[in-house]
PDB file of C-alpha atoms in Angstrom:
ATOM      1  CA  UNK A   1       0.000   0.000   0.000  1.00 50.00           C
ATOM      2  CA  UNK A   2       3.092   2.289   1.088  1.00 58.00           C
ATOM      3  CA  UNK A   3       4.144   1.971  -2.945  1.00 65.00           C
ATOM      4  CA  UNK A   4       0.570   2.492  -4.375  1.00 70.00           C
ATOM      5  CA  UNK A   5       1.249   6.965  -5.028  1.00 77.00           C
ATOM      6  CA  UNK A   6       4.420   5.794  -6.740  1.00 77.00           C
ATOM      7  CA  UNK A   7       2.636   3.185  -9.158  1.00 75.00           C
ATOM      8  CA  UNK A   8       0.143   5.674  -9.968  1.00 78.00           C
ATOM      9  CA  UNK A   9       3.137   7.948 -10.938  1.00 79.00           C
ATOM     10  CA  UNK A  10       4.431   5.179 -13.204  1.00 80.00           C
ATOM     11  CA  UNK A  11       1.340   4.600 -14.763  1.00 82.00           C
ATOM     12  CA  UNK A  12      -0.321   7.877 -15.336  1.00 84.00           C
ATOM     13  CA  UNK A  13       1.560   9.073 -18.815  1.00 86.00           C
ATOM     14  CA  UNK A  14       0.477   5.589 -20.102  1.00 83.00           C
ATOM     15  CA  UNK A  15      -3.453   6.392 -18.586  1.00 82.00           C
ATOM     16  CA  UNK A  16      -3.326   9.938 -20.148  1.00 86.00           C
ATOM     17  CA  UNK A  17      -2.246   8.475 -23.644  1.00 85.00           C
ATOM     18  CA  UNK A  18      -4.877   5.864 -23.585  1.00 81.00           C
ATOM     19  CA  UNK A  19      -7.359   8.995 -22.559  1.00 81.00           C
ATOM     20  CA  UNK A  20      -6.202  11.031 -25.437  1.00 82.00           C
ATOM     21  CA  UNK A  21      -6.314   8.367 -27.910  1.00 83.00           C
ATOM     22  CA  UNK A  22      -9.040   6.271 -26.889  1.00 81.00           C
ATOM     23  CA  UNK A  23     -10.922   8.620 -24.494  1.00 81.00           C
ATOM     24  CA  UNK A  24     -11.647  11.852 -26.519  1.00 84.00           C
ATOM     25  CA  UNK A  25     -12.742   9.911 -29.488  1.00 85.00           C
ATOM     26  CA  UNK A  26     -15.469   7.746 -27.616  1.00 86.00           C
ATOM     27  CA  UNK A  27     -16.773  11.416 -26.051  1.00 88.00           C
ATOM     28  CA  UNK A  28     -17.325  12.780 -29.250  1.00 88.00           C
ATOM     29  CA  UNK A  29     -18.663   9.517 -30.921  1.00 90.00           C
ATOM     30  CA  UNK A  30     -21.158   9.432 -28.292  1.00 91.00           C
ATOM     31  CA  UNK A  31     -21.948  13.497 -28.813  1.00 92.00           C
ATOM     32  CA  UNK A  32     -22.555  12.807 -32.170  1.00 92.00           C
ATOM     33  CA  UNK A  33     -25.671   9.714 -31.033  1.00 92.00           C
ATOM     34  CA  UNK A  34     -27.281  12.329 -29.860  1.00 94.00           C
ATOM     35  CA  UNK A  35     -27.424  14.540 -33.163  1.00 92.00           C
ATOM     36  CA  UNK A  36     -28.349  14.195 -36.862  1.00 89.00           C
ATOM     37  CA  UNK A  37     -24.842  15.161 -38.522  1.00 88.00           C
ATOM     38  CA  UNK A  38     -25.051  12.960 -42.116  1.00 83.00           C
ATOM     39  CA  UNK A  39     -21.577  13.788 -43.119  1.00 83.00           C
ATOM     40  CA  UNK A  40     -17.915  14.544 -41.379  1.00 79.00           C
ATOM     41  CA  UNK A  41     -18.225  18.088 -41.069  1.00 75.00           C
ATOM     42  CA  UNK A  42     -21.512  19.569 -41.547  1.00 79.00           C
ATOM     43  CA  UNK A  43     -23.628  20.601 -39.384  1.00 80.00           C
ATOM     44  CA  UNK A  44     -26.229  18.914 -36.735  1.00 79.00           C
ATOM     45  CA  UNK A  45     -28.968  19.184 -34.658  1.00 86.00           C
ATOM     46  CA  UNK A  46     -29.499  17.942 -31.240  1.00 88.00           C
ATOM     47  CA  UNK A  47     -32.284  14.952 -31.141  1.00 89.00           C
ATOM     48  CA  UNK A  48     -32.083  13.193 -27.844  1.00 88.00           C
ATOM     49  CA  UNK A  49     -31.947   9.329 -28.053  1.00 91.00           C
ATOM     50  CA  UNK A  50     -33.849   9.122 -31.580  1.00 92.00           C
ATOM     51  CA  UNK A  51     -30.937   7.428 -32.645  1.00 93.00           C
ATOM     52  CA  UNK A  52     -30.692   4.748 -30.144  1.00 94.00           C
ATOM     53  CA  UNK A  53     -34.337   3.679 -30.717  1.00 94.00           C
ATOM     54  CA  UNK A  54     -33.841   3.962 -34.595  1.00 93.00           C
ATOM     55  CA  UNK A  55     -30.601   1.630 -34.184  1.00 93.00           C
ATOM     56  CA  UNK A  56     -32.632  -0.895 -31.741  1.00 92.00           C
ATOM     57  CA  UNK A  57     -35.223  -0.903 -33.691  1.00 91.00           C
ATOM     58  CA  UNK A  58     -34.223  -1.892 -36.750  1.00 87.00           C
ATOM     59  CA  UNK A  59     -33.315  -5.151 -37.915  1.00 90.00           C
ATOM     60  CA  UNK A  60     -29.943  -4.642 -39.793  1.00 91.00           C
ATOM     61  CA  UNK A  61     -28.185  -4.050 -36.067  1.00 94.00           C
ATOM     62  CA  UNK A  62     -29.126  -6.921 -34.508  1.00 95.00           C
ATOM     63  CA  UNK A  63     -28.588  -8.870 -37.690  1.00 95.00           C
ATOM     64  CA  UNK A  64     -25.154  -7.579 -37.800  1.00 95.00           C
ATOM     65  CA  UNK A  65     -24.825  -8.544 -33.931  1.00 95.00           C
ATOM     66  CA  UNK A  66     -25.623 -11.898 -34.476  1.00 95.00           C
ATOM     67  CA  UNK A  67     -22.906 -12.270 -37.574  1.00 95.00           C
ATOM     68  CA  UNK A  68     -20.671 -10.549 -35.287  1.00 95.00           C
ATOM     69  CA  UNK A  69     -21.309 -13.782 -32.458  1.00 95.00           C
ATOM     70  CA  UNK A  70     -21.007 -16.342 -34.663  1.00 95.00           C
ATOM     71  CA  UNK A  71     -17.380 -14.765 -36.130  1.00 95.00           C
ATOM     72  CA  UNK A  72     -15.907 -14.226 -32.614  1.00 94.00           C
ATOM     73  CA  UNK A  73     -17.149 -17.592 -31.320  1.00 94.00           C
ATOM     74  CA  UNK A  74     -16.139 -19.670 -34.677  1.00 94.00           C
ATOM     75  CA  UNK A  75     -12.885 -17.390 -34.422  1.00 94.00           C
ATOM     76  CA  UNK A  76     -12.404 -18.652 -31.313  1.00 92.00           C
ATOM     77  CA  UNK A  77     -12.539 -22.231 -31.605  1.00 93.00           C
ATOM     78  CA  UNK A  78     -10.514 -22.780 -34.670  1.00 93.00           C
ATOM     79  CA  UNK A  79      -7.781 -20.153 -33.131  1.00 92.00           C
ATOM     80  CA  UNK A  80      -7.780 -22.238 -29.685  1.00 91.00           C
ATOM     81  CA  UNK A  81      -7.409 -25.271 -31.847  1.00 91.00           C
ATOM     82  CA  UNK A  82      -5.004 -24.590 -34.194  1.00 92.00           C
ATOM     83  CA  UNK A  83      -2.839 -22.796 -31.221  1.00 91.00           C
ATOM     84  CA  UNK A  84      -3.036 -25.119 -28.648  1.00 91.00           C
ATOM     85  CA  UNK A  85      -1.378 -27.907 -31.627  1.00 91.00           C
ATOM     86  CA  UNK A  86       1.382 -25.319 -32.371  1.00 91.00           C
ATOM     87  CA  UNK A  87       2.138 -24.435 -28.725  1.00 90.00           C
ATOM     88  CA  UNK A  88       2.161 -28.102 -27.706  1.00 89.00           C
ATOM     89  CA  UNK A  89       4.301 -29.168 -30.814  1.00 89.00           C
ATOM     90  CA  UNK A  90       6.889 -25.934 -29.899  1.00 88.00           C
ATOM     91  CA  UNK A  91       6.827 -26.531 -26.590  1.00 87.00           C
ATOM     92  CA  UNK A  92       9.433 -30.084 -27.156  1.00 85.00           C
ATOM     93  CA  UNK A  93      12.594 -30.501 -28.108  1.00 84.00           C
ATOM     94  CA  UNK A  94      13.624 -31.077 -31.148  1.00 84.00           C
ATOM     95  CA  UNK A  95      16.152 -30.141 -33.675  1.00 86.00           C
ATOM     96  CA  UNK A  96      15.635 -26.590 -34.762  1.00 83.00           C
ATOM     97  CA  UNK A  97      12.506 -25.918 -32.468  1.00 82.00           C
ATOM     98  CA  UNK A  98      14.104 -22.062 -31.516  1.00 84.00           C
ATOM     99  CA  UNK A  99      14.204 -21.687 -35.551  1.00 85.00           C
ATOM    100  CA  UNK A 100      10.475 -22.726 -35.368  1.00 84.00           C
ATOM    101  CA  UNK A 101       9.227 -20.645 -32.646  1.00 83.00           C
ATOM    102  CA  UNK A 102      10.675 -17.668 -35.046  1.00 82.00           C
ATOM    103  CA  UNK A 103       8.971 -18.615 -38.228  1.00 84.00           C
ATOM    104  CA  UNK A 104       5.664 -19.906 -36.874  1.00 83.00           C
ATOM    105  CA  UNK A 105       4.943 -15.883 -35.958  1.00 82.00           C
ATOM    106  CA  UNK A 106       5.678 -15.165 -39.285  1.00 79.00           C
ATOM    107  CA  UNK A 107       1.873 -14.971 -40.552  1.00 76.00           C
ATOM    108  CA  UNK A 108       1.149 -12.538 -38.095  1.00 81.00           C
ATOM    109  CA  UNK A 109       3.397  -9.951 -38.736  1.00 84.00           C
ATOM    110  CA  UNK A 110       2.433  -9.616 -42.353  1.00 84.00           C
ATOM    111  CA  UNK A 111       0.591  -7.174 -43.268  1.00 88.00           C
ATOM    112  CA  UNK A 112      -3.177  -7.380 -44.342  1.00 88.00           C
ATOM    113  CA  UNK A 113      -3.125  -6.135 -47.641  1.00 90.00           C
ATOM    114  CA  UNK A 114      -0.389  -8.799 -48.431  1.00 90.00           C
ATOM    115  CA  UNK A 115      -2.789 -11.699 -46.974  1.00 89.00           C
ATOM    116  CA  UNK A 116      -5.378 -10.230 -48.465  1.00 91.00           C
ATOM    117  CA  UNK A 117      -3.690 -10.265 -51.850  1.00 91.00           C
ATOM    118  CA  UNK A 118      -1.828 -13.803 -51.193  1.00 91.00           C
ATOM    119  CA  UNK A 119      -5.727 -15.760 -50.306  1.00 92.00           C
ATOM    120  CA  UNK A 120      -7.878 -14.107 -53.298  1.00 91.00           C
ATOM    121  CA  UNK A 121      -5.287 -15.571 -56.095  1.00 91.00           C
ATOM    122  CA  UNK A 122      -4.877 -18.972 -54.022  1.00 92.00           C
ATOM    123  CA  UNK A 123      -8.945 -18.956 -54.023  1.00 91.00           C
ATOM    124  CA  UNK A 124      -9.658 -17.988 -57.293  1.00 88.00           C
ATOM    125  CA  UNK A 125     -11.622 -19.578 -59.331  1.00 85.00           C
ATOM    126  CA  UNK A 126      -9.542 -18.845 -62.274  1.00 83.00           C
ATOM    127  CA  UNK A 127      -5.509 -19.352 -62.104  1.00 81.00           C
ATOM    128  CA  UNK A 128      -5.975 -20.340 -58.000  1.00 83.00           C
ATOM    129  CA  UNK A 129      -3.679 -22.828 -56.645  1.00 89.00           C
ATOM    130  CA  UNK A 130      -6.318 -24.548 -54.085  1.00 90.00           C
ATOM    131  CA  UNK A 131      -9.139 -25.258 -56.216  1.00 90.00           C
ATOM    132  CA  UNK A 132      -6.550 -27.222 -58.817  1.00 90.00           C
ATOM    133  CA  UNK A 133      -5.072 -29.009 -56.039  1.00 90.00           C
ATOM    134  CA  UNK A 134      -8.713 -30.432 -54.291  1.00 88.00           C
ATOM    135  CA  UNK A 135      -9.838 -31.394 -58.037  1.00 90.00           C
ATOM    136  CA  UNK A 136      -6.764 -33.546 -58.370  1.00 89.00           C
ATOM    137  CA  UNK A 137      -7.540 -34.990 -54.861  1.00 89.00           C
ATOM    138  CA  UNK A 138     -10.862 -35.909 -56.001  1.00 86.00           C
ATOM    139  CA  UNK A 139     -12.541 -33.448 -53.112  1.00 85.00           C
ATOM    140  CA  UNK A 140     -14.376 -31.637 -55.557  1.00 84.00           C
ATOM    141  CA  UNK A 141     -15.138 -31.868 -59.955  1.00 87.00           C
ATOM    142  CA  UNK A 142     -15.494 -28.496 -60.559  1.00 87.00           C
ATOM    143  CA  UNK A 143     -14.089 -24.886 -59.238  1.00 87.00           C
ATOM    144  CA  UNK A 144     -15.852 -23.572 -56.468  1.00 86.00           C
ATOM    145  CA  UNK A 145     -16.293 -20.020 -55.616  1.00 89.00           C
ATOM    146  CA  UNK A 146     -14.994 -19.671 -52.001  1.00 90.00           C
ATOM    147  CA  UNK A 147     -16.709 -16.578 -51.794  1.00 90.00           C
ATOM    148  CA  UNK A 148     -19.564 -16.885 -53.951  1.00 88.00           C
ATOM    149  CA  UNK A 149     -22.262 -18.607 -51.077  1.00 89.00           C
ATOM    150  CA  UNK A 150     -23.088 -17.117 -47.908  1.00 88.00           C
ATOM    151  CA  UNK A 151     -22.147 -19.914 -45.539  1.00 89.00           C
ATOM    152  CA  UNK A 152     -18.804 -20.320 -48.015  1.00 90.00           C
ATOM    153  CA  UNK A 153     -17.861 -16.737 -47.375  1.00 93.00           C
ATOM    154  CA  UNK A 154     -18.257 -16.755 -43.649  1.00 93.00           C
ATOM    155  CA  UNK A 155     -16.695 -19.759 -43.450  1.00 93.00           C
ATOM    156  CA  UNK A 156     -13.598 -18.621 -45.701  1.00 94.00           C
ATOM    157  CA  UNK A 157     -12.762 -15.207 -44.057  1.00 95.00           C
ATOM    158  CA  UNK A 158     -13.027 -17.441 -40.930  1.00 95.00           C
ATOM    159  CA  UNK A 159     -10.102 -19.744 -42.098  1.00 94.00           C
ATOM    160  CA  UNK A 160      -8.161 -16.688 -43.403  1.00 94.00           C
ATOM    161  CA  UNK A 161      -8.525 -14.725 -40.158  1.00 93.00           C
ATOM    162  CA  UNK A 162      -7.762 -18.357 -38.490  1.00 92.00           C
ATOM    163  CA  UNK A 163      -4.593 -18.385 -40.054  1.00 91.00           C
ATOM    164  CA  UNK A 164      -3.132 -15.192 -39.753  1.00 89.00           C
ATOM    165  CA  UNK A 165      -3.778 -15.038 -35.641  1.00 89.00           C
ATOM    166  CA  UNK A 166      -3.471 -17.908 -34.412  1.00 90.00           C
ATOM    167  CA  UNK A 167       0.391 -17.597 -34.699  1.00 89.00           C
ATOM    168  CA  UNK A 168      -0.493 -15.341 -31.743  1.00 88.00           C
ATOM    169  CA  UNK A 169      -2.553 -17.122 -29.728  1.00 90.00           C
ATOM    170  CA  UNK A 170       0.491 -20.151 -30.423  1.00 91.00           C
ATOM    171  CA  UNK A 171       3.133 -18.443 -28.526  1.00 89.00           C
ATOM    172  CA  UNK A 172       1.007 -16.661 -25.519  1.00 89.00           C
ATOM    173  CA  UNK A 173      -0.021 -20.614 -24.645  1.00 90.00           C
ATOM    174  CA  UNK A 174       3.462 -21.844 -25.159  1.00 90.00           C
ATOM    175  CA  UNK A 175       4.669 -18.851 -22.467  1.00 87.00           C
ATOM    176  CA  UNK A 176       1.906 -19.899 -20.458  1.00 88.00           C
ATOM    177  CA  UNK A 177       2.989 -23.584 -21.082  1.00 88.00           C
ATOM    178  CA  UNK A 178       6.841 -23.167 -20.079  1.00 86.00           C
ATOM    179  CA  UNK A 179       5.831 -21.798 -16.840  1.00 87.00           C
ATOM    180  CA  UNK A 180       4.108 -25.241 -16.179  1.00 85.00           C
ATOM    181  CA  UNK A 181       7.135 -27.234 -14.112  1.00 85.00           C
ATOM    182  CA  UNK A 182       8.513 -29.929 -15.833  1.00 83.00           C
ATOM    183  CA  UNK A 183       8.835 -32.350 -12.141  1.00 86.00           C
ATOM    184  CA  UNK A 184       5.070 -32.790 -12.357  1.00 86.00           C
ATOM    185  CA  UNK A 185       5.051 -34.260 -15.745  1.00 85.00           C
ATOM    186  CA  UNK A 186       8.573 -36.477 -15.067  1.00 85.00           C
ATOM    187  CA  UNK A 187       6.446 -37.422 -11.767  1.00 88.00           C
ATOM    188  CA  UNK A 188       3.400 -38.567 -13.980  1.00 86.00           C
ATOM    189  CA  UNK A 189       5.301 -40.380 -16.173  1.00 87.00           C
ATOM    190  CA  UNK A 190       6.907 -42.391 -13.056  1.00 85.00           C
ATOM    191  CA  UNK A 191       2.898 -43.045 -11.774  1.00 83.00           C
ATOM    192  CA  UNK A 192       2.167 -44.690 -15.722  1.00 85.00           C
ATOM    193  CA  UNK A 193       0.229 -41.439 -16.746  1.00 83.00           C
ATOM    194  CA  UNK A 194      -0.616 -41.511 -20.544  1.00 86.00           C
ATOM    195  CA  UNK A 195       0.127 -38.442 -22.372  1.00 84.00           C
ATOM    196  CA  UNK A 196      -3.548 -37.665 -22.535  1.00 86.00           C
ATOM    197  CA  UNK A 197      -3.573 -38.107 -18.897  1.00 88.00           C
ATOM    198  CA  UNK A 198      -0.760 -35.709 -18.573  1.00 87.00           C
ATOM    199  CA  UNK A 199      -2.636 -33.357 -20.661  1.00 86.00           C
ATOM    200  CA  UNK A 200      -5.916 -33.429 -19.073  1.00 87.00           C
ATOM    201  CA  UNK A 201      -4.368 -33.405 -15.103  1.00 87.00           C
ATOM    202  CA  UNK A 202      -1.896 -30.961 -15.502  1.00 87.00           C
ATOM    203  CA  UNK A 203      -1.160 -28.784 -18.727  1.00 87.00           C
ATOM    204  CA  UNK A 204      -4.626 -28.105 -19.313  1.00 86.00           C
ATOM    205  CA  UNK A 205      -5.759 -26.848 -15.666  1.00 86.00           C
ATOM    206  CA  UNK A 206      -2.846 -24.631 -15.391  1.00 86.00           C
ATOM    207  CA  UNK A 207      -3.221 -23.485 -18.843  1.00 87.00           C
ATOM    208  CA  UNK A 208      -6.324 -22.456 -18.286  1.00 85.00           C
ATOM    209  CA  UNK A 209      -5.152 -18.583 -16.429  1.00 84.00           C
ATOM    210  CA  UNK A 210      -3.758 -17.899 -19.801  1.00 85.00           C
ATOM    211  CA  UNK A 211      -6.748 -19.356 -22.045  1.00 86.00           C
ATOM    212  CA  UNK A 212      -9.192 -17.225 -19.951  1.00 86.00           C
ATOM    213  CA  UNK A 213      -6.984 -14.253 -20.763  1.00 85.00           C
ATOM    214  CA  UNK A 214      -6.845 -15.059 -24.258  1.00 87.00           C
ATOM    215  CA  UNK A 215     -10.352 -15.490 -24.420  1.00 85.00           C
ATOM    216  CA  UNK A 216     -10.588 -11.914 -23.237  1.00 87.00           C
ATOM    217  CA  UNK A 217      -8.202 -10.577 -25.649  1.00 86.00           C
ATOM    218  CA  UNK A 218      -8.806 -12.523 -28.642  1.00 87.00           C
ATOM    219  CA  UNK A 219     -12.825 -11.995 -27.765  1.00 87.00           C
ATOM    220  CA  UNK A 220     -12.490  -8.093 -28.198  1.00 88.00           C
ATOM    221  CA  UNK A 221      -9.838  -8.162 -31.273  1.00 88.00           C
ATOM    222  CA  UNK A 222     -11.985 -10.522 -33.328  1.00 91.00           C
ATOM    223  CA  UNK A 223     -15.044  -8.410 -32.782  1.00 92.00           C
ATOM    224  CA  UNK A 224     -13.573  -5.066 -33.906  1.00 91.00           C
ATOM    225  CA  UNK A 225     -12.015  -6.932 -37.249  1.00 93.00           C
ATOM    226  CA  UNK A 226     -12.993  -4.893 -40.442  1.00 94.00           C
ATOM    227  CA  UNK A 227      -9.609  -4.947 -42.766  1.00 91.00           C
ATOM    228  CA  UNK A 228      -9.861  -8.725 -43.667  1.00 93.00           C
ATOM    229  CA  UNK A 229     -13.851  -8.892 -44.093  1.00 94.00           C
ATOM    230  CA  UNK A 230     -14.035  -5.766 -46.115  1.00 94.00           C
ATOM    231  CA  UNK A 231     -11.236  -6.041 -48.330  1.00 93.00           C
ATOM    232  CA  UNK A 232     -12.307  -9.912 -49.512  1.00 93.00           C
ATOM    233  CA  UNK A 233     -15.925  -9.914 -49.164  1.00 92.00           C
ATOM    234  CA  UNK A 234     -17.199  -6.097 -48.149  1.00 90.00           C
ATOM    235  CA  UNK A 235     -19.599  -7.229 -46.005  1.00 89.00           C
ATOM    236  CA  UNK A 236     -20.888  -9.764 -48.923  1.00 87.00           C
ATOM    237  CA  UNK A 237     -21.974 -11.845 -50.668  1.00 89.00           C
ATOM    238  CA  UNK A 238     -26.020 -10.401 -49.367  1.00 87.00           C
ATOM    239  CA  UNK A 239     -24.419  -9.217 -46.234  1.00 89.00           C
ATOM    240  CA  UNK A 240     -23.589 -12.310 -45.281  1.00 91.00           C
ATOM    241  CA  UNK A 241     -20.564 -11.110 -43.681  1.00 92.00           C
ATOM    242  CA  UNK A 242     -21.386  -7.598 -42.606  1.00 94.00           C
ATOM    243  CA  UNK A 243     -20.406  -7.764 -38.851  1.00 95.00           C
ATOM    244  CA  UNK A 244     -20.497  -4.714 -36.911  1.00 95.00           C
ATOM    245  CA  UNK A 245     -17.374  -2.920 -38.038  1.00 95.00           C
ATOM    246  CA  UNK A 246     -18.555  -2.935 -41.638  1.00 95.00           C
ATOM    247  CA  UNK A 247     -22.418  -2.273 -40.920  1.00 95.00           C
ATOM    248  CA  UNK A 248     -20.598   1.165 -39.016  1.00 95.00           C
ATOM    249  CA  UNK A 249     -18.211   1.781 -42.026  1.00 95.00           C
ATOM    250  CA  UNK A 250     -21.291   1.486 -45.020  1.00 94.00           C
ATOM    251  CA  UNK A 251     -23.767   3.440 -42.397  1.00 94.00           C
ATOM    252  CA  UNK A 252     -21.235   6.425 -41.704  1.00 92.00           C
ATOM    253  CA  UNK A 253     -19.849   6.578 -45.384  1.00 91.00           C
ATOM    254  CA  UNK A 254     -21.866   4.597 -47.960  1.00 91.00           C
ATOM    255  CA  UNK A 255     -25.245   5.539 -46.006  1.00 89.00           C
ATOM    256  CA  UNK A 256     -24.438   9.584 -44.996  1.00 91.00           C
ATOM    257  CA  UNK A 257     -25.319   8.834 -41.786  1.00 91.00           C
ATOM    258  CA  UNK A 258     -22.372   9.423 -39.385  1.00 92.00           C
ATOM    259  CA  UNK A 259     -24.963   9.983 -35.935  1.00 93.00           C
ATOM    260  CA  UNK A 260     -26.380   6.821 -36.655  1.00 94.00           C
ATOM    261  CA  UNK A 261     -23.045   4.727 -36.848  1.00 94.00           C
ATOM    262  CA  UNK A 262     -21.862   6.962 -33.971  1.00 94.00           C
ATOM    263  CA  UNK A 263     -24.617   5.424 -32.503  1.00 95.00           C
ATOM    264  CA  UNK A 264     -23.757   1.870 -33.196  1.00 95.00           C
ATOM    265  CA  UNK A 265     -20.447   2.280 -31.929  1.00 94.00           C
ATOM    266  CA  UNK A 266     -21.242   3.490 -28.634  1.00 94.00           C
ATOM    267  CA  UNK A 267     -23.494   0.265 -28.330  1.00 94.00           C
ATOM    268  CA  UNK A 268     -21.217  -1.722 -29.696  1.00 94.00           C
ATOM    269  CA  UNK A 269     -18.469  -0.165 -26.801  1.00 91.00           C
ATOM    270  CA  UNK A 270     -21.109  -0.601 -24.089  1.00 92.00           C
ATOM    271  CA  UNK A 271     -21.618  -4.604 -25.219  1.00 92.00           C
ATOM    272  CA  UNK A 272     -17.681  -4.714 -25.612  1.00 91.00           C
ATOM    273  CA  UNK A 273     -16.827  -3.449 -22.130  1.00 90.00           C
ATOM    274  CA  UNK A 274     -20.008  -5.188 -20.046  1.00 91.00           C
ATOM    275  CA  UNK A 275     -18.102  -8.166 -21.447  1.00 90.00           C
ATOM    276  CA  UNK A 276     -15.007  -7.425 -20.307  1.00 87.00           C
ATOM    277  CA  UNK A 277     -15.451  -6.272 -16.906  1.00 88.00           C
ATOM    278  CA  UNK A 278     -17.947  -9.692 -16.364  1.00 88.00           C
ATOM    279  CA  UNK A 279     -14.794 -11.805 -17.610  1.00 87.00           C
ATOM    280  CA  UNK A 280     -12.602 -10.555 -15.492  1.00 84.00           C
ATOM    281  CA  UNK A 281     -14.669 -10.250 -12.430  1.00 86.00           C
ATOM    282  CA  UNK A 282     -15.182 -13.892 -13.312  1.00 82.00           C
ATOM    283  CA  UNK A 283     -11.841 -14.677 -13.684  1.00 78.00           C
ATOM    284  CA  UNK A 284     -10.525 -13.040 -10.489  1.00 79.00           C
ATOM    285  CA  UNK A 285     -13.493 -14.652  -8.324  1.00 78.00           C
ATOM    286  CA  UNK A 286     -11.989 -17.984  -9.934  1.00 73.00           C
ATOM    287  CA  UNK A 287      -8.261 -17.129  -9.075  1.00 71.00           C
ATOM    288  CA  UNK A 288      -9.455 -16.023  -5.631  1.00 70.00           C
ATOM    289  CA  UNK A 289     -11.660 -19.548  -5.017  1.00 68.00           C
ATOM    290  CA  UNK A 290      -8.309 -21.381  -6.078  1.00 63.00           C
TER     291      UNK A 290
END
């Protein structure tokens, strides 16, 4: 308690950054809910919450919600999946594992114009290298069009968005998995344990600190994704993938109504943040019952 003035020291120029970045905008995003300004710049009036009930009311937000759901959640599980593999597969040792480690991160750090670019000539329908290769495999007879169906589209940009962050996800559960000591598992292999007994008694219960943080993390960045979805699809094909992020991008700039995605965003801040702070109240009440 003696240290607690100092840490607020510390941290304050980090809490007044985050204000002026994060803060100010989210005041005047919610100023504008309250007003009828159509485009950056002119001029509005003041019209109480007619917003709010025009956004609640209508269907395309709550459409857009559920989209949004169903891409965090499926995000989720094929990220989890995919990154639990890698970190358990990283986390032995074997000849040029450090060299691995390095590379695996690699689809991460590229940026998302490039994997943009690098998945719509792989899944084209016309000079694409995957299409080709499941036709000589016998998976399908003719070229499909990734992108072409509604369930194919979501499923795609799924798989994309998949790939490029689970690299991420990969090396915060191997740091979470090196801090697991190794006695317990040379002690479980003394007792007879199988490896899937050794997985289920002791990496994943103390992995599970970092997967609930990762959850929390990964929940919020998947939610707020608009680069991949609207440079492959643009919210298509019959909105099929217009999550929240786009419906706000075509309402403020394709619609002229800037107070009514202001609007959305606020609600969509609000829905972000309840989830957060229930998370980690949940997770703390679990740490403190441990």
């Amino acid at each position: 308690m003696k240290n607690t003035p100092l840490a607020f020291v510390f941290v304050a120029p980090a809490l007044l950054f985050l204000l002026a970045v994060l803060g100010w905008p989210l005041v005047q995003a919610i100023l504008l809910s309250f007003q009828n300004v159509g485009v950056i710049g002119s001029a509005g009036n003041y019209v109480g919450l007619d917003n709010y009930v025009a956004v609640m009311g209508g269907a395309g937000f709550w459409k857009a919600l559920g989209r949004s759901v169903v891409w965090v959640v499926a995000n989720a599980l094929v990220q989890t999946l995919l990154a639990l593999a890698t970190a358990l597969v990283l986390n032995q040792k074997f000849p040029g594992v450090r060299i691995a480690r390095t590379w695996v991160i690699l689809t991460w750090i590229v940026p998302t114009v490039v994997v943009v670019i690098i998945w719509r000539w792989l899944l084209s329908t016309s000079g694409g290298m995957i299409n080709p290769l499941l036709m000589q495999a016998g998976v399908i007879d003719r070229p499909v069009g990734f992108f072409a169906t509604r369930e194919g589209a979501m499923t795609t940009l799924v798989m994309i968005n998949s790939w490029r962050w689970f690299p991420f996800t990969a090396l915060m559960m191997l740091a979470g998995l090196t801090r697991i000591p190794g006695d317990l598992y040379e002690a479980a292999r003394i007792d007879g344990a199988s490896a899937f007994r050794r997985f289920t008694r002791i990496t994943w219960p103390l992995l599970q600190p970092t997967l609930m943080v990762l959850g929390v993390v990964g929940t919020l960045l998947s939610f707020n994704v608009f680069d991949v979805i609207w440079l492959l699809t643009a919210g298509g094909p019959a909105q099929a993938s217009q999550t929240l992020p786009v419906l706000i991008y075509e309402t403020a700039f394709k619609g002229y109504r800037l107070s009514e995605a202001a609007t959305i965003s606020v609600i969509t801040s609000i829905l972000l943040m309840g989830f957060a702070i229930l998370t980690t109240r949940a997770m703390m009440a679990n740490e403190a019952a441990r």
